Amino acid sequence: MATVAAPSLLDPATHAARWIADYRARALTGDVLATDADPAWSAMFEELAAVAGDDLGQARERVQRHAEDIGTGFRIIGESEERPWPLSPVPLLIDAEEWRTIEAGIVQRADLLETVIGDLYGDATLVARGLIPAALVGGSPFFLRPMAGLVPPGGHHLQFIAVDLGRGPTGEWRVLADHLRSPAGAGYALENRLAIARTLGGLQSRLNVQRHAPFFAAFRDGLAAACRRVEPRIGLLTPGRYSASYAEQAHLARYLGFLLVEGADLAALEDKLYIRTIDGMKRVDALWHRIDPRLLDPLAFDSHSHIGVAGLIDAAAAGNVVIANVPGAGVLESAAFGAFLPALATRLLGADLILPNIATWWCGQDRARSEVIEDFDRMLIGPAFGVAPLGLPGGVAMHGADITGAARDALLDDMARRPQDYVGQEIVRLSTMPVVTDAGLAARPFTLRVFAARGADGGWTVLPGGFARIGEHPDPRAAVMGEGNWSADVAIYGAEAVAPVSLLPPADTIHVRRNPGTLPSRVADNFFWLGRYLERGEALLGIVRVMLGNSIDADAGAALSAETVGRLVGLVINGGAAPHPATLRRADLAALARTAMEDAGWHSVRTINRLARGIGQGSRDRLAADVVRLLDAPYPSKGGMLDRAGSLQRRYAALSGLSAEHMGRTAAWRFHDLGRRLERALSVTRAVRAFGMAQASLDDLSTLLDLADSQISYRQRYLTGIARVPVVDLVALDPGNPRSLAFQICRICEHLTALPVLEDDGMEEPQQIQGTVLHAIVSTATAAGLDADILGDVERRLFQLSEAVARRYFLQGAEPLRAAGMTLA
């Protein structure tokens, strides 16, 4: 008789069943896994076990590694360093039937919010009829009076919204907050899905998980449909790389095909919006902004704003630029509005809210204030308008029972003086979901952020899933959980197969193009200076290594003459990398080298690396992940100075190789290489002037070959020893030596010829003229006649060339707006 084999301990189904059983035995009442017997959970944990065996910690590390590979990160306000995005390997599962109710509730809510905002900035009939207290609108810092009466292009104030939902222990969903000003998180939802898909590759087809791509396509089409031009140019306006969610913004811009722009990239002229590009000023038709709306236009709102665009609102009022969302929409984010939305839904939509608000009492009304004071200990007391009132100096809602003593007295006193600044809300208890901790699966409370976008037909599309925020502690109260410590993908699954939709068009319909698109001036500037900083750091590192005796010439080595060492020290000092040493003894030289390599107070290698890293962080939407990783790598700390210098040298070599062999020959690459060539030309010019003049010693000439990485080339070409004229010719004038001055000048001229010009008259622009003059000087010079005066002239002209490139391509301020030929379509 046949026997049934016992399940193997390596069987994923066995691990999944044990994890679920152990978890359900310990989970809280109302936990999504403990109360849901759907086999989808078993399927998900089986996928986890298939990749991690019996080790859930390995699954957590794996999904975290995928998130870091994607580039997901965030920054805490006040911190300069970005943190890795905390992603749980366990997604939240919601079946399609339950999701349909959530989806309908989000669409209903979006329509209600649009109706209310349109009225508040239009005829204001809701205030006139007493349905909304005037103080609720006028008292909000997010009500922007300059927007009153402005009809946005397309007729809609809202293009994209986010709503935070909480699931109660009995399974009901309720709205915790609306995000209308500059909703964040959609990029994190997308990145979570990518990381989970890489970790749990079979989950998509096994559970028929709904995809994100149709939502983002609808949003992109909706913005385009609201624009006047048929083929609009759309930008994602970011505050810059120090924004808390800059990594998410960069990822969204790449995914959607939007230009990632900052306020300095844009300019308004004659009621139109332009982006500063290397080709001149080009029209921008729509902006999806991620900055405080009050900072969007210093002429319309906050005059102190340095990150907005003067005249932007005039361009929007003229119908020439779509702003998503229209400034002023944030007035409805106030917690106080939660007290009025249920009644407004009944009056304006003729139906109750499908997704109810948490119960809210605005203390600006006498009856509501009395109820809040009477039930103080059973309520959450918070600011009405998101701004910290005197009684809540932290600006965070608190459980009334936790406010005691003098703090309670101060709050009640201020509530009596300014009751309109406070709200009372019910205490919300949340469902829990499984998350992987060091001890295994544990139940933690969660909230769900859902996104809705307006499509090309004007209707709303809801992102199937969004992302979940997970609390650190088991306490299920929403106020205690706060923003959460972990995130999770949210998978909407069902019985129907899901079409493999992608945001990209079908392969056979893609129009082939070799032009990578618009290059903003700021990006060109960043790539130019990234090249300069990397080359400058490598050159300084070369000087330090030679000074410490890292020459391949056995006769020179660490025994360079005092005159030669003094010239090396002069190069370091003139570059601002270190102060003048007391003597040229070994100990003082070692101290000088340490300063030049590591002292953040000087223009050291460490400082140069930090500057390059900052550029990399601000250009991550255009740099390869490997380049960003190398730029972000910590400064080496192990070994002696020569060991650390060698480690940095290899890193520079890797970055140089990536730019030479992996960057497409686009305009961005040309600016990067142009910066490298210009900086290397400066370094070679200074080295030749220091070590290659008429009275140069053998130590000087050997050092010059070391600094120019040309020792081997010289030895292969000349067998009779070192002589000044052939050394100078090889290092300065030989166009076939990739480290020579002549080679750099030739490459510079090639780039300047290939970059765009503004006129079609065939005449050279100023930067091209400078390149031509430099090429003439170097190509007609002789090694015997090359002296300090000629080299000084070359150095001066290289600086003039750099300034001419900046004036032409790195457009800043108002000057380009007045320049002929700068404003294009």
mmCIF file of C-alpha atoms in Angstrom, residues 166-317:
data_model
loop_
_atom_site.group_PDB
_atom_site.id
_atom_site.type_symbol
_atom_site.label_atom_id
_atom_site.label_comp_id
_atom_site.label_asym_id
_atom_site.label_seq_id
_atom_site.Cartn_x
_atom_site.Cartn_y
_atom_site.Cartn_z
ATOM 1 C CA GLY A 166 -7.313 53.520 9.185
ATOM 2 C CA ARG A 167 -8.871 50.071 9.479
ATOM 3 C CA GLY A 168 -10.723 49.456 12.722
ATOM 4 C CA PRO A 169 -10.609 46.168 14.666
ATOM 5 C CA THR A 170 -13.937 45.161 13.159
ATOM 6 C CA GLY A 171 -12.757 45.765 9.592
ATOM 7 C CA GLU A 172 -14.312 49.167 8.831
ATOM 8 C CA TRP A 173 -12.204 51.777 7.004
ATOM 9 C CA ARG A 174 -12.185 55.446 8.070
ATOM 10 C CA VAL A 175 -10.452 58.572 6.802
ATOM 11 C CA LEU A 176 -7.703 59.874 9.076
ATOM 12 C CA ALA A 177 -6.371 62.726 6.920
ATOM 13 C CA ASP A 178 -6.484 64.294 3.453
ATOM 14 C CA HIS A 179 -3.348 65.453 1.604
ATOM 15 C CA LEU A 180 -4.014 68.058 -1.060
ATOM 16 C CA ARG A 181 -1.173 70.590 -1.074
ATOM 17 C CA SER A 182 1.669 68.413 -2.386
ATOM 18 C CA PRO A 183 0.743 64.789 -1.688
ATOM 19 C CA ALA A 184 3.794 62.593 -1.150
ATOM 20 C CA GLY A 185 4.233 58.847 -1.223
ATOM 21 C CA ALA A 186 3.123 57.616 -4.649
ATOM 22 C CA GLY A 187 6.734 57.056 -5.605
ATOM 23 C CA TYR A 188 7.277 55.012 -2.459
ATOM 24 C CA ALA A 189 4.256 52.891 -3.352
ATOM 25 C CA LEU A 190 5.791 52.289 -6.767
ATOM 26 C CA GLU A 191 9.216 51.493 -5.319
ATOM 27 C CA ASN A 192 7.692 49.166 -2.708
ATOM 28 C CA ARG A 193 5.981 47.251 -5.486
ATOM 29 C CA LEU A 194 9.210 46.979 -7.493
ATOM 30 C CA ALA A 195 11.156 45.684 -4.484
ATOM 31 C CA ILE A 196 8.443 43.173 -3.511
ATOM 32 C CA ALA A 197 8.125 41.990 -7.127
ATOM 33 C CA ARG A 198 11.865 41.298 -7.199
ATOM 34 C CA THR A 199 11.632 39.431 -3.883
ATOM 35 C CA LEU A 200 8.369 37.546 -4.408
ATOM 36 C CA GLY A 201 8.488 37.023 -8.139
ATOM 37 C CA GLY A 202 5.576 34.589 -8.323
ATOM 38 C CA LEU A 203 3.102 36.588 -6.232
ATOM 39 C CA GLN A 204 1.877 38.753 -9.122
ATOM 40 C CA SER A 205 0.559 35.882 -11.226
ATOM 41 C CA ARG A 206 -0.340 33.631 -8.310
ATOM 42 C CA LEU A 207 -2.758 36.129 -6.734
ATOM 43 C CA ASN A 208 -3.636 38.250 -9.802
ATOM 44 C CA VAL A 209 -2.290 41.371 -8.120
ATOM 45 C CA GLN A 210 -3.535 44.585 -9.728
ATOM 46 C CA ARG A 211 -0.811 46.717 -11.314
ATOM 47 C CA HIS A 212 0.213 50.305 -10.697
ATOM 48 C CA ALA A 213 1.096 51.311 -14.264
ATOM 49 C CA PRO A 214 -2.473 52.165 -15.456
ATOM 50 C CA PHE A 215 -2.853 54.647 -12.601
ATOM 51 C CA PHE A 216 0.353 56.537 -13.405
ATOM 52 C CA ALA A 217 -0.485 56.500 -17.119
ATOM 53 C CA ALA A 218 -3.903 58.002 -16.344
ATOM 54 C CA PHE A 219 -2.336 60.725 -14.216
ATOM 55 C CA ARG A 220 0.174 61.613 -16.920
ATOM 56 C CA ASP A 221 -2.564 61.697 -19.564
ATOM 57 C CA GLY A 222 -4.771 63.788 -17.307
ATOM 58 C CA LEU A 223 -2.132 66.467 -16.839
ATOM 59 C CA ALA A 224 -1.429 66.512 -20.568
ATOM 60 C CA ALA A 225 -5.138 66.811 -21.410
ATOM 61 C CA ALA A 226 -5.441 69.943 -19.253
ATOM 62 C CA CYS A 227 -2.651 71.694 -21.188
ATOM 63 C CA ARG A 228 -3.230 73.895 -24.227
ATOM 64 C CA ARG A 229 -0.468 72.443 -26.382
ATOM 65 C CA VAL A 230 -0.898 69.025 -27.978
ATOM 66 C CA GLU A 231 2.538 67.782 -26.946
ATOM 67 C CA PRO A 232 3.087 69.484 -23.604
ATOM 68 C CA ARG A 233 6.282 69.612 -21.596
ATOM 69 C CA ILE A 234 5.630 68.604 -17.966
ATOM 70 C CA GLY A 235 7.900 69.153 -14.975
ATOM 71 C CA LEU A 236 8.001 67.803 -11.442
ATOM 72 C CA LEU A 237 8.930 70.769 -9.262
ATOM 73 C CA THR A 238 11.114 69.728 -6.316
ATOM 74 C CA PRO A 239 12.525 71.809 -3.439
ATOM 75 C CA GLY A 240 15.880 70.132 -4.145
ATOM 76 C CA ARG A 241 18.001 67.302 -2.843
ATOM 77 C CA TYR A 242 17.458 68.227 0.822
ATOM 78 C CA SER A 243 13.754 67.543 0.504
ATOM 79 C CA ALA A 244 12.649 64.715 2.801
ATOM 80 C CA SER A 245 11.380 62.696 -0.175
ATOM 81 C CA TYR A 246 13.806 63.763 -2.913
ATOM 82 C CA ALA A 247 14.664 60.157 -3.798
ATOM 83 C CA GLU A 248 10.977 59.434 -4.362
ATOM 84 C CA GLN A 249 10.573 62.548 -6.502
ATOM 85 C CA ALA A 250 13.552 61.613 -8.672
ATOM 86 C CA HIS A 251 12.177 58.108 -9.175
ATOM 87 C CA LEU A 252 8.723 59.435 -10.125
ATOM 88 C CA ALA A 253 10.198 61.908 -12.613
ATOM 89 C CA ARG A 254 12.135 59.113 -14.341
ATOM 90 C CA TYR A 255 9.145 56.778 -14.371
ATOM 91 C CA LEU A 256 6.649 59.323 -15.677
ATOM 92 C CA GLY A 257 9.021 60.983 -18.127
ATOM 93 C CA PHE A 258 8.701 64.366 -16.390
ATOM 94 C CA LEU A 259 11.544 66.862 -16.110
ATOM 95 C CA LEU A 260 12.767 67.063 -12.512
ATOM 96 C CA VAL A 261 13.115 70.808 -11.997
ATOM 97 C CA GLU A 262 13.806 73.301 -9.246
ATOM 98 C CA GLY A 263 12.551 76.851 -9.012
ATOM 99 C CA ALA A 264 15.862 78.224 -10.303
ATOM 100 C CA ASP A 265 15.410 76.161 -13.485
ATOM 101 C CA LEU A 266 12.221 78.040 -14.373
ATOM 102 C CA ALA A 267 11.298 81.566 -15.387
ATOM 103 C CA ALA A 268 8.001 83.262 -16.211
ATOM 104 C CA LEU A 269 7.923 85.673 -19.129
ATOM 105 C CA GLU A 270 4.873 87.314 -20.729
ATOM 106 C CA ASP A 271 2.509 84.984 -18.801
ATOM 107 C CA LYS A 272 4.261 81.847 -19.995
ATOM 108 C CA LEU A 273 6.516 79.492 -18.086
ATOM 109 C CA TYR A 274 9.940 78.496 -19.407
ATOM 110 C CA ILE A 275 12.695 76.133 -18.381
ATOM 111 C CA ARG A 276 16.308 77.204 -18.730
ATOM 112 C CA THR A 277 18.035 74.659 -20.972
ATOM 113 C CA ILE A 278 21.321 74.458 -22.805
ATOM 114 C CA ASP A 279 19.322 75.208 -25.981
ATOM 115 C CA GLY A 280 17.791 78.346 -24.505
ATOM 116 C CA MET A 281 14.426 78.919 -22.801
ATOM 117 C CA LYS A 282 11.754 76.307 -23.579
ATOM 118 C CA ARG A 283 8.058 76.289 -22.713
ATOM 119 C CA VAL A 284 6.728 74.316 -19.754
ATOM 120 C CA ASP A 285 3.018 73.507 -19.892
ATOM 121 C CA ALA A 286 2.382 71.787 -16.560
ATOM 122 C CA LEU A 287 4.004 71.500 -13.135
ATOM 123 C CA TRP A 288 3.384 68.795 -10.585
ATOM 124 C CA HIS A 289 4.811 70.536 -7.531
ATOM 125 C CA ARG A 290 6.162 69.036 -4.339
ATOM 126 C CA ILE A 291 6.838 72.239 -2.440
ATOM 127 C CA ASP A 292 4.742 74.278 -0.022
ATOM 128 C CA PRO A 293 2.260 76.152 -2.251
ATOM 129 C CA ARG A 294 2.910 79.359 -0.328
ATOM 130 C CA LEU A 295 6.468 79.278 -1.688
ATOM 131 C CA LEU A 296 5.510 78.749 -5.340
ATOM 132 C CA ASP A 297 5.468 82.405 -6.373
ATOM 133 C CA PRO A 298 7.108 85.182 -4.333
ATOM 134 C CA LEU A 299 5.046 87.779 -6.186
ATOM 135 C CA ALA A 300 1.729 86.172 -5.294
ATOM 136 C CA PHE A 301 2.370 84.612 -1.878
ATOM 137 C CA ASP A 302 5.468 84.619 0.344
ATOM 138 C CA SER A 303 7.848 87.301 -0.899
ATOM 139 C CA HIS A 304 10.747 85.658 0.959
ATOM 140 C CA SER A 305 10.573 82.466 -1.090
ATOM 141 C CA HIS A 306 13.781 81.534 -2.895
ATOM 142 C CA ILE A 307 12.552 78.241 -4.325
ATOM 143 C CA GLY A 308 9.529 79.471 -6.263
ATOM 144 C CA VAL A 309 9.055 81.158 -9.636
ATOM 145 C CA ALA A 310 8.127 84.829 -9.812
ATOM 146 C CA GLY A 311 5.108 85.248 -12.106
ATOM 147 C CA LEU A 312 4.035 81.590 -12.035
ATOM 148 C CA ILE A 313 0.522 82.378 -10.822
ATOM 149 C CA ASP A 314 0.048 84.983 -13.563
ATOM 150 C CA ALA A 315 0.975 82.309 -16.113
ATOM 151 C CA ALA A 316 -1.563 79.921 -14.536
ATOM 152 C CA ALA A 317 -4.241 82.641 -14.500
#
